[in-house]
PDB file of C-alpha atoms and ligand atoms in Angstrom:
ATOM      1  CA  MET W   1     175.855 165.226 156.545  1.00  0.00           C
ATOM      2  CA  ILE W   2     174.654 161.872 157.842  1.00  0.00           C
ATOM      3  CA  THR W   3     172.717 159.078 156.167  1.00  0.00           C
ATOM      4  CA  ALA W   4     169.122 158.283 157.121  1.00  0.00           C
ATOM      5  CA  TYR W   5     166.755 155.703 155.723  1.00  0.00           C
ATOM      6  CA  ASP W   6     163.620 155.928 157.854  1.00  0.00           C
ATOM      7  CA  GLU W   7     161.447 158.352 159.817  1.00  0.00           C
ATOM      8  CA  PRO W   8     162.796 157.847 163.355  1.00  0.00           C
ATOM      9  CA  THR W   9     166.445 158.004 162.296  1.00  0.00           C
ATOM     10  CA  ALA W  10     165.771 161.121 160.232  1.00  0.00           C
ATOM     11  CA  ARG W  11     163.906 162.713 163.147  1.00  0.00           C
ATOM     12  CA  TYR W  12     166.671 162.006 165.685  1.00  0.00           C
ATOM     13  CA  ALA W  13     169.442 163.089 163.307  1.00  0.00           C
ATOM     14  CA  ASP W  14     167.538 166.244 162.457  1.00  0.00           C
ATOM     15  CA  GLU W  15     167.048 167.002 166.167  1.00  0.00           C
ATOM     16  CA  ALA W  16     170.822 166.601 166.539  1.00  0.00           C
ATOM     17  CA  GLY W  17     171.236 169.509 164.144  1.00  0.00           C
ATOM     18  CA  VAL W  18     172.872 168.003 161.059  1.00  0.00           C
ATOM     19  CA  ASP W  19     172.610 170.100 157.892  1.00  0.00           C
ATOM     20  CA  ILE W  20     171.980 167.347 155.340  1.00  0.00           C
ATOM     21  CA  LEU W  21     170.286 163.954 155.493  1.00  0.00           C
ATOM     22  CA  LEU W  22     171.510 161.598 152.781  1.00  0.00           C
ATOM     23  CA  VAL W  23     169.198 158.770 151.795  1.00  0.00           C
ATOM     24  CA  GLY W  24     172.206 156.847 150.547  1.00  0.00           C
ATOM     25  CA  ASP W  25     172.224 153.762 148.395  1.00  0.00           C
ATOM     26  CA  SER W  26     174.196 152.309 151.328  1.00  0.00           C
ATOM     27  CA  LEU W  27     170.576 151.403 152.150  1.00  0.00           C
ATOM     28  CA  ALA W  28     171.432 148.233 150.216  1.00  0.00           C
ATOM     29  CA  ASN W  29     174.207 147.320 152.669  1.00  0.00           C
ATOM     30  CA  VAL W  30     173.173 148.568 156.073  1.00  0.00           C
ATOM     31  CA  VAL W  31     169.385 148.155 155.905  1.00  0.00           C
ATOM     32  CA  LEU W  32     168.649 145.523 153.262  1.00  0.00           C
ATOM     33  CA  GLY W  33     171.674 143.295 153.995  1.00  0.00           C
ATOM     34  CA  HIS W  34     173.245 143.155 150.519  1.00  0.00           C
ATOM     35  CA  GLY W  35     176.995 142.937 149.984  1.00  0.00           C
ATOM     36  CA  ASP W  36     177.162 146.015 147.738  1.00  0.00           C
ATOM     37  CA  THR W  37     175.098 148.986 146.582  1.00  0.00           C
ATOM     38  CA  LEU W  38     174.273 147.462 143.194  1.00  0.00           C
ATOM     39  CA  HIS W  39     171.187 145.707 144.546  1.00  0.00           C
ATOM     40  CA  VAL W  40     168.963 148.655 145.307  1.00  0.00           C
ATOM     41  CA  THR W  41     166.392 150.012 142.874  1.00  0.00           C
ATOM     42  CA  ILE W  42     164.858 153.417 142.271  1.00  0.00           C
ATOM     43  CA  ALA W  43     161.568 152.127 143.770  1.00  0.00           C
ATOM     44  CA  GLU W  44     163.329 151.034 146.966  1.00  0.00           C
ATOM     45  CA  MET W  45     165.189 154.341 147.181  1.00  0.00           C
ATOM     46  CA  ALA W  46     161.939 156.285 146.700  1.00  0.00           C
ATOM     47  CA  HIS W  47     160.258 154.188 149.415  1.00  0.00           C
ATOM     48  CA  HIS W  48     162.955 155.195 151.926  1.00  0.00           C
ATOM     49  CA  VAL W  49     163.059 158.823 150.765  1.00  0.00           C
ATOM     50  CA  ARG W  50     159.327 158.953 151.577  1.00  0.00           C
ATOM     51  CA  ALA W  51     160.033 157.612 155.080  1.00  0.00           C
ATOM     52  CA  VAL W  52     162.772 160.203 155.687  1.00  0.00           C
ATOM     53  CA  ALA W  53     160.603 163.014 154.322  1.00  0.00           C
ATOM     54  CA  ALA W  54     157.822 161.938 156.717  1.00  0.00           C
ATOM     55  CA  ALA W  55     160.025 163.307 159.527  1.00  0.00           C
ATOM     56  CA  SER W  56     159.619 166.785 157.952  1.00  0.00           C
ATOM     57  CA  PRO W  57     163.233 167.542 158.786  1.00  0.00           C
ATOM     58  CA  ARG W  58     164.704 171.015 158.879  1.00  0.00           C
ATOM     59  CA  ALA W  59     167.784 169.463 157.225  1.00  0.00           C
ATOM     60  CA  HIS W  60     168.095 169.241 153.452  1.00  0.00           C
ATOM     61  CA  ILE W  61     167.255 165.771 152.054  1.00  0.00           C
ATOM     62  CA  VAL W  62     169.494 164.470 149.276  1.00  0.00           C
ATOM     63  CA  ALA W  63     168.788 161.074 147.725  1.00  0.00           C
ATOM     64  CA  ASP W  64     171.228 158.780 145.968  1.00  0.00           C
ATOM     65  CA  MET W  65     170.419 157.809 142.414  1.00  0.00           C
ATOM     66  CA  PRO W  66     171.014 154.044 142.469  1.00  0.00           C
ATOM     67  CA  TRP W  67     173.122 152.109 140.000  1.00  0.00           C
ATOM     68  CA  LEU W  68     171.589 151.929 136.490  1.00  0.00           C
ATOM     69  CA  SER W  69     169.082 154.684 137.256  1.00  0.00           C
ATOM     70  CA  TYR W  70     171.240 157.217 135.358  1.00  0.00           C
ATOM     71  CA  HIS W  71     173.444 155.002 133.178  1.00  0.00           C
ATOM     72  CA  VAL W  72     171.149 154.027 130.307  1.00  0.00           C
ATOM     73  CA  GLY W  73     169.987 157.378 128.993  1.00  0.00           C
ATOM     74  CA  VAL W  74     169.553 161.004 129.928  1.00  0.00           C
ATOM     75  CA  ALA W  75     165.739 160.959 129.668  1.00  0.00           C
ATOM     76  CA  SER W  76     165.357 157.997 132.022  1.00  0.00           C
ATOM     77  CA  ALA W  77     167.860 159.607 134.428  1.00  0.00           C
ATOM     78  CA  VAL W  78     165.717 162.756 134.615  1.00  0.00           C
ATOM     79  CA  ALA W  79     162.550 160.676 135.116  1.00  0.00           C
ATOM     80  CA  ASN W  80     164.211 158.628 137.860  1.00  0.00           C
ATOM     81  CA  ALA W  81     165.537 161.727 139.622  1.00  0.00           C
ATOM     82  CA  GLY W  82     162.027 163.182 139.408  1.00  0.00           C
ATOM     83  CA  GLU W  83     160.715 160.117 141.212  1.00  0.00           C
ATOM     84  CA  LEU W  84     163.094 160.762 144.125  1.00  0.00           C
ATOM     85  CA  ILE W  85     162.148 164.445 144.197  1.00  0.00           C
ATOM     86  CA  ARG W  86     158.437 163.589 144.210  1.00  0.00           C
ATOM     87  CA  ALA W  87     159.128 161.148 147.059  1.00  0.00           C
ATOM     88  CA  GLY W  88     160.463 164.060 149.124  1.00  0.00           C
ATOM     89  CA  ALA W  89     164.135 164.617 148.250  1.00  0.00           C
ATOM     90  CA  GLN W  90     165.312 168.154 147.577  1.00  0.00           C
ATOM     91  CA  SER W  91     168.301 167.104 145.501  1.00  0.00           C
ATOM     92  CA  VAL W  92     169.921 163.962 144.121  1.00  0.00           C
ATOM     93  CA  LYS W  93     173.446 162.573 144.301  1.00  0.00           C
ATOM     94  CA  LEU W  94     175.166 160.536 141.621  1.00  0.00           C
ATOM     95  CA  GLU W  95     178.585 158.965 141.197  1.00  0.00           C
ATOM     96  CA  GLY W  96     181.114 159.698 138.478  1.00  0.00           C
ATOM     97  CA  GLY W  97     182.952 162.519 136.767  1.00  0.00           C
ATOM     98  CA  ALA W  98     183.271 163.668 133.170  1.00  0.00           C
ATOM     99  CA  ASN W  99     181.526 160.451 132.041  1.00  0.00           C
ATOM    100  CA  ARG W 100     178.336 161.749 133.695  1.00  0.00           C
ATOM    101  CA  ARG W 101     178.458 165.314 132.402  1.00  0.00           C
ATOM    102  CA  GLU W 102     175.435 164.962 130.055  1.00  0.00           C
ATOM    103  CA  VAL W 103     173.307 163.490 132.825  1.00  0.00           C
ATOM    104  CA  VAL W 104     174.304 166.216 135.296  1.00  0.00           C
ATOM    105  CA  ARG W 105     173.579 168.878 132.679  1.00  0.00           C
ATOM    106  CA  ALA W 106     170.132 167.419 131.940  1.00  0.00           C
ATOM    107  CA  LEU W 107     169.224 167.185 135.634  1.00  0.00           C
ATOM    108  CA  VAL W 108     170.336 170.749 136.329  1.00  0.00           C
ATOM    109  CA  ASP W 109     168.433 171.817 133.210  1.00  0.00           C
ATOM    110  CA  ALA W 110     165.339 170.121 134.683  1.00  0.00           C
ATOM    111  CA  GLU W 111     165.804 172.277 137.822  1.00  0.00           C
ATOM    112  CA  ILE W 112     166.980 169.321 139.931  1.00  0.00           C
ATOM    113  CA  PRO W 113     169.950 170.188 142.164  1.00  0.00           C
ATOM    114  CA  VAL W 114     172.743 167.610 141.885  1.00  0.00           C
ATOM    115  CA  MET W 115     175.452 166.563 144.343  1.00  0.00           C
ATOM    116  CA  GLY W 116     178.466 164.809 142.831  1.00  0.00           C
ATOM    117  CA  HIS W 117     180.424 161.859 144.240  1.00  0.00           C
ATOM    118  CA  LEU W 118     184.037 161.090 143.289  1.00  0.00           C
ATOM    119  CA  GLY W 119     186.924 158.927 144.516  1.00  0.00           C
ATOM    120  CA  LEU W 120     185.925 155.516 145.799  1.00  0.00           C
ATOM    121  CA  THR W 121     182.537 155.268 144.128  1.00  0.00           C
ATOM    122  CA  PRO W 122     180.879 152.096 145.496  1.00  0.00           C
ATOM    123  CA  GLN W 123     178.678 151.612 142.408  1.00  0.00           C
ATOM    124  CA  SER W 124     181.935 150.995 140.473  1.00  0.00           C
ATOM    125  CA  VAL W 125     182.983 148.130 142.766  1.00  0.00           C
ATOM    126  CA  LEU W 126     183.079 145.576 139.943  1.00  0.00           C
ATOM    127  CA  ALA W 127     185.006 147.856 137.584  1.00  0.00           C
ATOM    128  CA  LEU W 128     187.414 148.930 140.334  1.00  0.00           C
ATOM    129  CA  GLY W 129     187.957 145.319 141.445  1.00  0.00           C
ATOM    130  CA  GLY W 130     186.936 146.033 145.036  1.00  0.00           C
ATOM    131  CA  TYR W 131     186.679 148.890 147.519  1.00  0.00           C
ATOM    132  CA  LYS W 132     190.089 150.498 147.108  1.00  0.00           C
ATOM    133  CA  VAL W 133     191.414 153.914 148.048  1.00  0.00           C
ATOM    134  CA  GLN W 134     191.478 156.042 144.875  1.00  0.00           C
ATOM    135  CA  GLY W 135     193.736 158.852 143.672  1.00  0.00           C
ATOM    136  CA  LYS W 136     196.932 157.260 144.930  1.00  0.00           C
ATOM    137  CA  THR W 137     199.149 158.304 142.014  1.00  0.00           C
ATOM    138  CA  ARG W 138     199.880 161.790 140.679  1.00  0.00           C
ATOM    139  CA  ASP W 139     197.966 160.975 137.469  1.00  0.00           C
ATOM    140  CA  ALA W 140     194.973 159.522 139.304  1.00  0.00           C
ATOM    141  CA  ALA W 141     194.802 162.519 141.637  1.00  0.00           C
ATOM    142  CA  LYS W 142     195.002 164.893 138.646  1.00  0.00           C
ATOM    143  CA  LEU W 143     192.150 163.006 136.954  1.00  0.00           C
ATOM    144  CA  LEU W 144     189.997 163.385 140.064  1.00  0.00           C
ATOM    145  CA  VAL W 145     190.583 167.146 140.088  1.00  0.00           C
ATOM    146  CA  GLU W 146     189.733 167.294 136.354  1.00  0.00           C
ATOM    147  CA  ASP W 147     186.537 165.291 136.948  1.00  0.00           C
ATOM    148  CA  ALA W 148     185.607 167.557 139.850  1.00  0.00           C
ATOM    149  CA  MET W 149     186.097 170.665 137.702  1.00  0.00           C
ATOM    150  CA  VAL W 150     183.814 169.193 135.010  1.00  0.00           C
ATOM    151  CA  LEU W 151     181.106 168.442 137.591  1.00  0.00           C
ATOM    152  CA  GLN W 152     181.415 171.936 139.008  1.00  0.00           C
ATOM    153  CA  SER W 153     181.192 173.502 135.552  1.00  0.00           C
ATOM    154  CA  GLU W 154     178.036 171.449 134.864  1.00  0.00           C
ATOM    155  CA  GLY W 155     176.443 172.854 138.003  1.00  0.00           C
ATOM    156  CA  VAL W 156     176.725 170.329 140.849  1.00  0.00           C
ATOM    157  CA  TYR W 157     176.202 172.212 144.118  1.00  0.00           C
ATOM    158  CA  ALA W 158     178.500 170.069 146.296  1.00  0.00           C
ATOM    159  CA  LEU W 159     180.799 167.096 145.934  1.00  0.00           C
ATOM    160  CA  VAL W 160     181.180 163.987 148.086  1.00  0.00           C
ATOM    161  CA  VAL W 161     184.797 162.825 148.081  1.00  0.00           C
ATOM    162  CA  GLU W 162     185.185 159.246 149.260  1.00  0.00           C
ATOM    163  CA  GLY W 163     188.196 157.058 149.977  1.00  0.00           C
ATOM    164  CA  VAL W 164     191.143 159.169 148.862  1.00  0.00           C
ATOM    165  CA  PRO W 165     194.433 160.090 150.544  1.00  0.00           C
ATOM    166  CA  ARG W 166     194.136 163.144 152.762  1.00  0.00           C
ATOM    167  CA  VAL W 167     196.221 165.278 150.381  1.00  0.00           C
ATOM    168  CA  VAL W 168     193.740 164.577 147.562  1.00  0.00           C
ATOM    169  CA  GLY W 169     190.844 165.667 149.768  1.00  0.00           C
ATOM    170  CA  THR W 170     192.750 168.884 150.448  1.00  0.00           C
ATOM    171  CA  GLN W 171     193.626 169.399 146.782  1.00  0.00           C
ATOM    172  CA  LEU W 172     190.010 168.897 145.633  1.00  0.00           C
ATOM    173  CA  THR W 173     188.717 171.251 148.307  1.00  0.00           C
ATOM    174  CA  GLU W 174     191.225 173.932 147.382  1.00  0.00           C
ATOM    175  CA  SER W 175     190.548 173.560 143.630  1.00  0.00           C
ATOM    176  CA  LEU W 176     186.760 173.897 143.841  1.00  0.00           C
ATOM    177  CA  ASP W 177     184.413 176.771 144.655  1.00  0.00           C
ATOM    178  CA  ILE W 178     181.607 174.370 145.645  1.00  0.00           C
ATOM    179  CA  PRO W 179     181.760 172.614 149.051  1.00  0.00           C
ATOM    180  CA  THR W 180     183.385 169.199 149.370  1.00  0.00           C
ATOM    181  CA  ILE W 181     181.985 166.624 151.794  1.00  0.00           C
ATOM    182  CA  GLY W 182     184.477 163.951 152.749  1.00  0.00           C
ATOM    183  CA  ILE W 183     184.188 160.335 153.830  1.00  0.00           C
ATOM    184  CA  GLY W 184     187.603 158.782 154.242  1.00  0.00           C
ATOM    185  CA  ALA W 185     189.096 161.870 152.599  1.00  0.00           C
ATOM    186  CA  GLY W 186     190.841 163.453 155.589  1.00  0.00           C
ATOM    187  CA  PRO W 187     189.998 166.476 157.707  1.00  0.00           C
ATOM    188  CA  ASP W 188     190.340 169.245 155.129  1.00  0.00           C
ATOM    189  CA  THR W 189     187.117 168.827 153.172  1.00  0.00           C
ATOM    190  CA  ASP W 190     184.451 171.456 153.845  1.00  0.00           C
ATOM    191  CA  GLY W 191     182.075 168.942 155.433  1.00  0.00           C
ATOM    192  CA  GLN W 192     182.009 165.286 156.464  1.00  0.00           C
ATOM    193  CA  VAL W 193     179.534 162.452 155.951  1.00  0.00           C
ATOM    194  CA  LEU W 194     179.207 159.099 157.710  1.00  0.00           C
ATOM    195  CA  VAL W 195     176.799 156.217 157.366  1.00  0.00           C
ATOM    196  CA  ILE W 196     174.658 156.451 160.507  1.00  0.00           C
ATOM    197  CA  HIS W 197     174.818 152.696 161.181  1.00  0.00           C
ATOM    198  CA  ASP W 198     178.635 152.963 161.360  1.00  0.00           C
ATOM    199  CA  LEU W 199     178.486 155.914 163.742  1.00  0.00           C
ATOM    200  CA  LEU W 200     175.964 154.159 166.006  1.00  0.00           C
ATOM    201  CA  GLY W 201     177.680 150.754 166.075  1.00  0.00           C
ATOM    202  CA  LEU W 202     175.001 148.919 164.108  1.00  0.00           C
ATOM    203  CA  THR W 203     177.130 147.711 161.204  1.00  0.00           C
ATOM    204  CA  LYS W 204     178.044 144.083 160.617  1.00  0.00           C
ATOM    205  CA  GLY W 205     181.788 143.397 160.690  1.00  0.00           C
ATOM    206  CA  ARG W 206     184.756 145.654 161.304  1.00  0.00           C
ATOM    207  CA  PRO W 207     184.163 149.320 160.465  1.00  0.00           C
ATOM    208  CA  ALA W 208     186.362 151.039 157.881  1.00  0.00           C
ATOM    209  CA  LYS W 209     189.451 152.983 159.011  1.00  0.00           C
ATOM    210  CA  PHE W 210     187.720 156.339 158.549  1.00  0.00           C
ATOM    211  CA  VAL W 211     184.751 155.510 160.794  1.00  0.00           C
ATOM    212  CA  ARG W 212     184.484 156.961 164.282  1.00  0.00           C
ATOM    213  CA  GLN W 213     181.916 155.000 166.279  1.00  0.00           C
ATOM    214  CA  TYR W 214     180.070 157.285 168.703  1.00  0.00           C
ATOM    215  CA  ALA W 215     177.741 154.711 170.257  1.00  0.00           C
ATOM    216  CA  ASP W 216     177.320 150.957 170.613  1.00  0.00           C
ATOM    217  CA  LEU W 217     173.638 150.576 169.833  1.00  0.00           C
ATOM    218  CA  GLY W 218     174.167 147.040 168.520  1.00  0.00           C
ATOM    219  CA  THR W 219     175.141 145.876 172.017  1.00  0.00           C
ATOM    220  CA  ALA W 220     172.369 147.992 173.552  1.00  0.00           C
ATOM    221  CA  ILE W 221     169.770 146.341 171.282  1.00  0.00           C
ATOM    222  CA  THR W 222     170.958 142.789 172.012  1.00  0.00           C
ATOM    223  CA  ASP W 223     171.014 143.533 175.741  1.00  0.00           C
ATOM    224  CA  ALA W 224     167.508 145.084 175.757  1.00  0.00           C
ATOM    225  CA  VAL W 225     165.942 142.287 173.670  1.00  0.00           C
ATOM    226  CA  SER W 226     167.592 139.534 175.731  1.00  0.00           C
ATOM    227  CA  ARG W 227     166.277 141.112 178.972  1.00  0.00           C
ATOM    228  CA  TYR W 228     162.798 141.274 177.412  1.00  0.00           C
ATOM    229  CA  ALA W 229     162.989 137.602 176.309  1.00  0.00           C
ATOM    230  CA  ARG W 230     164.193 136.589 179.796  1.00  0.00           C
ATOM    231  CA  ASP W 231     161.303 138.479 181.462  1.00  0.00           C
ATOM    232  CA  VAL W 232     158.751 136.826 179.139  1.00  0.00           C
ATOM    233  CA  ARG W 233     160.183 133.376 179.869  1.00  0.00           C
ATOM    234  CA  ASP W 234     160.199 134.135 183.635  1.00  0.00           C
ATOM    235  CA  ALA W 235     156.598 135.431 183.357  1.00  0.00           C
ATOM    236  CA  THR W 236     157.694 138.714 184.976  1.00  0.00           C
ATOM    237  CA  PHE W 237     156.571 140.606 181.876  1.00  0.00           C
ATOM    238  CA  PRO W 238     153.942 141.956 181.609  1.00  0.00           C
ATOM    239  CA  SER W 239     153.291 143.006 185.205  1.00  0.00           C
ATOM    240  CA  VAL W 240     149.889 144.030 186.576  1.00  0.00           C
ATOM    241  CA  ALA W 241     150.856 147.690 185.991  1.00  0.00           C
ATOM    242  CA  GLU W 242     151.527 146.829 182.344  1.00  0.00           C
ATOM    243  CA  SER W 243     148.079 145.182 181.895  1.00  0.00           C
ATOM    244  CA  TYR W 244     144.621 146.728 181.345  1.00  0.00           C
ATOM    245  CA  ASP W 245     142.405 146.687 184.461  1.00  0.00           C
ATOM    246  CA  ASP W 246     139.625 144.095 184.478  1.00  0.00           C
ATOM    247  CA  PRO W 247     136.210 145.775 184.069  1.00  0.00           C
ATOM    248  CA  ALA W 248     133.984 145.333 187.159  1.00  0.00           C
ATOM    249  CA  GLU W 249     131.407 143.181 185.333  1.00  0.00           C
ATOM    250  CA  LEU W 250     134.054 140.711 184.246  1.00  0.00           C
ATOM    251  CA  ARG W 251     135.309 140.282 187.827  1.00  0.00           C
ATOM    252  CA  ASP W 252     133.708 137.467 189.879  1.00  0.00           C
TER     253      ASP W 252
HETATM  254  O1  KIV X 301     175.268 155.755 150.108  1.00  0.00           O
HETATM  255  C1  KIV X 301     175.959 156.359 150.931  1.00  0.00           C
HETATM  256  O2  KIV X 301     175.840 156.171 152.150  1.00  0.00           O
HETATM  257  C2  KIV X 301     176.944 157.296 150.429  1.00  0.00           C
HETATM  258  C3  KIV X 301     177.914 157.864 151.411  1.00  0.00           C
HETATM  259  C4  KIV X 301     178.932 156.847 151.730  1.00  0.00           C
HETATM  260  C5  KIV X 301     178.502 159.120 150.940  1.00  0.00           C
HETATM  261  O3  KIV X 301     176.967 157.576 149.273  1.00  0.00           O
END
């Protein structure tokens, strides 16, 4: 699974053969420039789901339910999820465990497939006091397994496990029948997910420990744009070949 937020990225990622495109609320960070994921709305998410769906990918499209879109009532959660589905998502993802069981149940009851998300849940950044690895004690790890079992029993079809020690990723994967998809959860989860901007070298600042950067597109972009700006200043762009021919009647 890889994140995508627009048509070209979705098209290229789909051509690369990924199974799932996640329109993540990391949109807030990597596309819209916010410091956390709390600043993205259901309307903004739906806008980007529409762009991803415009690529008509073979891959499944799952969309993140943003913060507060499923926290203030089951009915509004179902309506908000419906908005993402109508924008082109085939399932939705939400963060939390047993505390979200009613919402998960209502979504599944409304025929909307749900992916869970446990461990370091970025929408809880204020409550957690920062982005910290979760499940580091025996009790905390046990609670994560209990939460995962509740989500599974309520019908989530897969679970993202983020920011936990490797052994907890293994334990969750072994405890569940549904697939786990890890990000900073070690190599033993059933699948992996990365934010595409991290993978491509487009993220501001130092990437997290779990990121493997496969390209340096940030440098490639700066290099390409600076060569373009130089050519414009030197008047070597556009060339004759890059200009439309003068019609005969306009020539002297
Ligand atoms: O929003 C996102 O990109 C995510 C992934 C980190 C799993 O939820």
